[in-house]
Coordinates of C-alpha atoms in Angstrom, one line a residue:
X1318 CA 111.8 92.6 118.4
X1319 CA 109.2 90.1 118.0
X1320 CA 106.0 90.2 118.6
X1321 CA 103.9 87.7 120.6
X1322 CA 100.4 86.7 120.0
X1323 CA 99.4 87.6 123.5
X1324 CA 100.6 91.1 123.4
X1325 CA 98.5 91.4 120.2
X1326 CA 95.0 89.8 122.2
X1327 CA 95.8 92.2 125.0
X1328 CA 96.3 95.0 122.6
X1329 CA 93.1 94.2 120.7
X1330 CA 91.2 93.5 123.7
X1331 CA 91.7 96.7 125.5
X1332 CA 91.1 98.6 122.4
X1333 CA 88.2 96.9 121.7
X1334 CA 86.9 97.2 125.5
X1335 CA 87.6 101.3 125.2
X1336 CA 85.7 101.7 122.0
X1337 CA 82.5 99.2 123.9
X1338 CA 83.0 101.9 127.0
X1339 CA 82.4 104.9 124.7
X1340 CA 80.1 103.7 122.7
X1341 CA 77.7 102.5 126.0
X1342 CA 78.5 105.9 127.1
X1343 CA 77.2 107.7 123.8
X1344 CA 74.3 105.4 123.8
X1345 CA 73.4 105.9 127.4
X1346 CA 73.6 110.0 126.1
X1347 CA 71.7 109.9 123.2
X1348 CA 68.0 111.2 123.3
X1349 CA 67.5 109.1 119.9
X1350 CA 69.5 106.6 118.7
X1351 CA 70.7 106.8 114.9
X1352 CA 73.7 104.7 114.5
X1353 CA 76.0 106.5 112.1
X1354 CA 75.9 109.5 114.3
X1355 CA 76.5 107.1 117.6
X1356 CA 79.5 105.4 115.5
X1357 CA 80.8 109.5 114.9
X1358 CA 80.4 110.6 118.3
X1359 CA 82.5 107.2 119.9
X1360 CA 85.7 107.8 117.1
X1361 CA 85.6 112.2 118.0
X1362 CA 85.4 110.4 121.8
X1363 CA 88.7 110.6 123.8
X1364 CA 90.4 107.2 124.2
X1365 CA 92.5 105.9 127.3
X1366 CA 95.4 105.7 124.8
X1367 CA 96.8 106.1 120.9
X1368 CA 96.0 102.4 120.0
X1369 CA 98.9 101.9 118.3
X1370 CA 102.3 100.2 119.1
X1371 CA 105.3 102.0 120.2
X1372 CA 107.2 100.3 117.0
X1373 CA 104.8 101.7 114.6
X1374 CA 105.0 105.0 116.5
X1375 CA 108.4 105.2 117.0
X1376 CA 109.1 104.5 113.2
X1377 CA 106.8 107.4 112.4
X1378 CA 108.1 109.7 114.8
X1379 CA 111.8 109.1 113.6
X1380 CA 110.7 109.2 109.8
X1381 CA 109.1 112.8 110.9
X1382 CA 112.0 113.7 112.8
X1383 CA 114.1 113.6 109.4
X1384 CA 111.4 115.2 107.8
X1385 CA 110.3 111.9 105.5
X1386 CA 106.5 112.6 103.9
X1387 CA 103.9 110.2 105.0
X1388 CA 103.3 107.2 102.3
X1389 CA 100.4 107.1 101.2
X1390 CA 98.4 107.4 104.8
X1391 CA 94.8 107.9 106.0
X1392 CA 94.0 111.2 107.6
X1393 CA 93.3 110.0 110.5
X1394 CA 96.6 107.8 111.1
X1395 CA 98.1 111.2 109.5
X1396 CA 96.7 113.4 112.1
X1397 CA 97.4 110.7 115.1
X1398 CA 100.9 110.6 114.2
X1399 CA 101.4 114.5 114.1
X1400 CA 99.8 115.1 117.5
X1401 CA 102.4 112.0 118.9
X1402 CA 105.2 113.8 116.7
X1403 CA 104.0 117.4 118.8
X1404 CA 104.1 115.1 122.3
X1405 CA 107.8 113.8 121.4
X1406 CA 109.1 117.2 121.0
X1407 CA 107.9 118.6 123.8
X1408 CA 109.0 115.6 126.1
X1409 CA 112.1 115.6 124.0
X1410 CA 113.5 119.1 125.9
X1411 CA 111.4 117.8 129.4
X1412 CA 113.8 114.3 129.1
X1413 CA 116.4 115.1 126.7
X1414 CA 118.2 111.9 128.0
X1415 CA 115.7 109.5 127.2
X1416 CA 115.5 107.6 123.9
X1417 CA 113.0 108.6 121.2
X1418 CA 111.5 104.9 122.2
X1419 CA 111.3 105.7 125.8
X1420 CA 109.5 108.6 125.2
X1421 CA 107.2 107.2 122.5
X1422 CA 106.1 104.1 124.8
X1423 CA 105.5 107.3 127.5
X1424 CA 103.1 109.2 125.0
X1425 CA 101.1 105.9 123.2
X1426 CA 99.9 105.2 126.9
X1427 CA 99.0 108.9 127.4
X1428 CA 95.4 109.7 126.8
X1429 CA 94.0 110.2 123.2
X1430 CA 91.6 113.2 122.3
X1431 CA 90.1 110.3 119.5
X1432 CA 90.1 107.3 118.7
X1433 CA 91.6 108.3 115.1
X1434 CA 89.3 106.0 113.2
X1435 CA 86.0 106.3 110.6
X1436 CA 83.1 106.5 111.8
X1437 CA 82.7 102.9 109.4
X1438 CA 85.5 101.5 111.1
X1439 CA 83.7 102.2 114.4
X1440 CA 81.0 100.2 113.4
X1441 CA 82.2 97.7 112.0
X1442 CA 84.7 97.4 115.3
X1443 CA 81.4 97.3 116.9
X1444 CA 79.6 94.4 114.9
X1445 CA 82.4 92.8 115.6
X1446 CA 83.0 92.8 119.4
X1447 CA 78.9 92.5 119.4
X1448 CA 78.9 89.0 117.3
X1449 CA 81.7 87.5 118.7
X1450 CA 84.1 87.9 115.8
X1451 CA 87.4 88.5 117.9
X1452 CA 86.5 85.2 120.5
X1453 CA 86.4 83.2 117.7
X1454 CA 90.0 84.5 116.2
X1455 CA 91.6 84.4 119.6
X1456 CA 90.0 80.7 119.8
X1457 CA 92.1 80.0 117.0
X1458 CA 95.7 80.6 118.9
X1459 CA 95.1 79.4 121.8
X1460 CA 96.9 76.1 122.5
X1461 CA 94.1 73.2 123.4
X1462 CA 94.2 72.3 127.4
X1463 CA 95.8 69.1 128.8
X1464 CA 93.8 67.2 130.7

């Protein structure tokens, strides 16, 4: 299956848009603001989803399923994948006809407890949305207008 450019904006986009809503929401919270604690509280915030695809999910979930060791993984992708893995197996005996994709693409859209990233990686997510930096990439792929 191939993926599209588009699906990759949209992706990013809507990620990047759920990290900017927890992140106004921890600001508008805090009594003082001190950035590296902001940046911790938005990736321990719950997100509308697991921002990852179903493909990457799926391959983790079926590598778990025959009991295959991570390689070489961050904790937090570690710990996002278990919690998926724990969501399969109980949708797995809810929907024991439905494909391990089916029920993947069904849990990926569920809601997150986290974000599953650094509190780094928050900010720098952050600089990024704030200076422009995914516009400008996006700019790059999109085909110029004919007028």
């Amino acid at each position: 299956m191939a993926k599209h450019f588009g699906s990759i904006m949209d992706f990013t986009r809507q990620r990047n848009d759920d990290i900017m809503r927890a992140y106004r929401e921890k600001l508008a919270l805090a009594n003082y603001i001190v950035m590296p604690e902001i940046f911790e509280k938005v990736a321990e915030s719950p997100a509308r989803r697991f921002w990852v695809s179903e493909e990457r999910a799926a391959v983790e979930v079926s590598r778990m399923l025959v009991g295959k060791p991570f390689s070489r993984m961050r904790q937090n992708k570690r710990e996002m994948f278990e919690e998926i893995f724990r969501r399969y197996i109980a949708l797995r005996d809810l929907y024991p006809d439905k494909s391990l994709f089916e029920l993947v693409s069904t849990i990926v859209h569920q809601p997150a407890p986290k974000f599953y990233l650094t509190p780094r990686t928050v900010g720098e997510f952050i600089y990024r949305i704030k200076n422009g930096w995914y516009d400008k990439q996006f700019d790059r792929y999109r085909k110029p207008s004919c007028k």
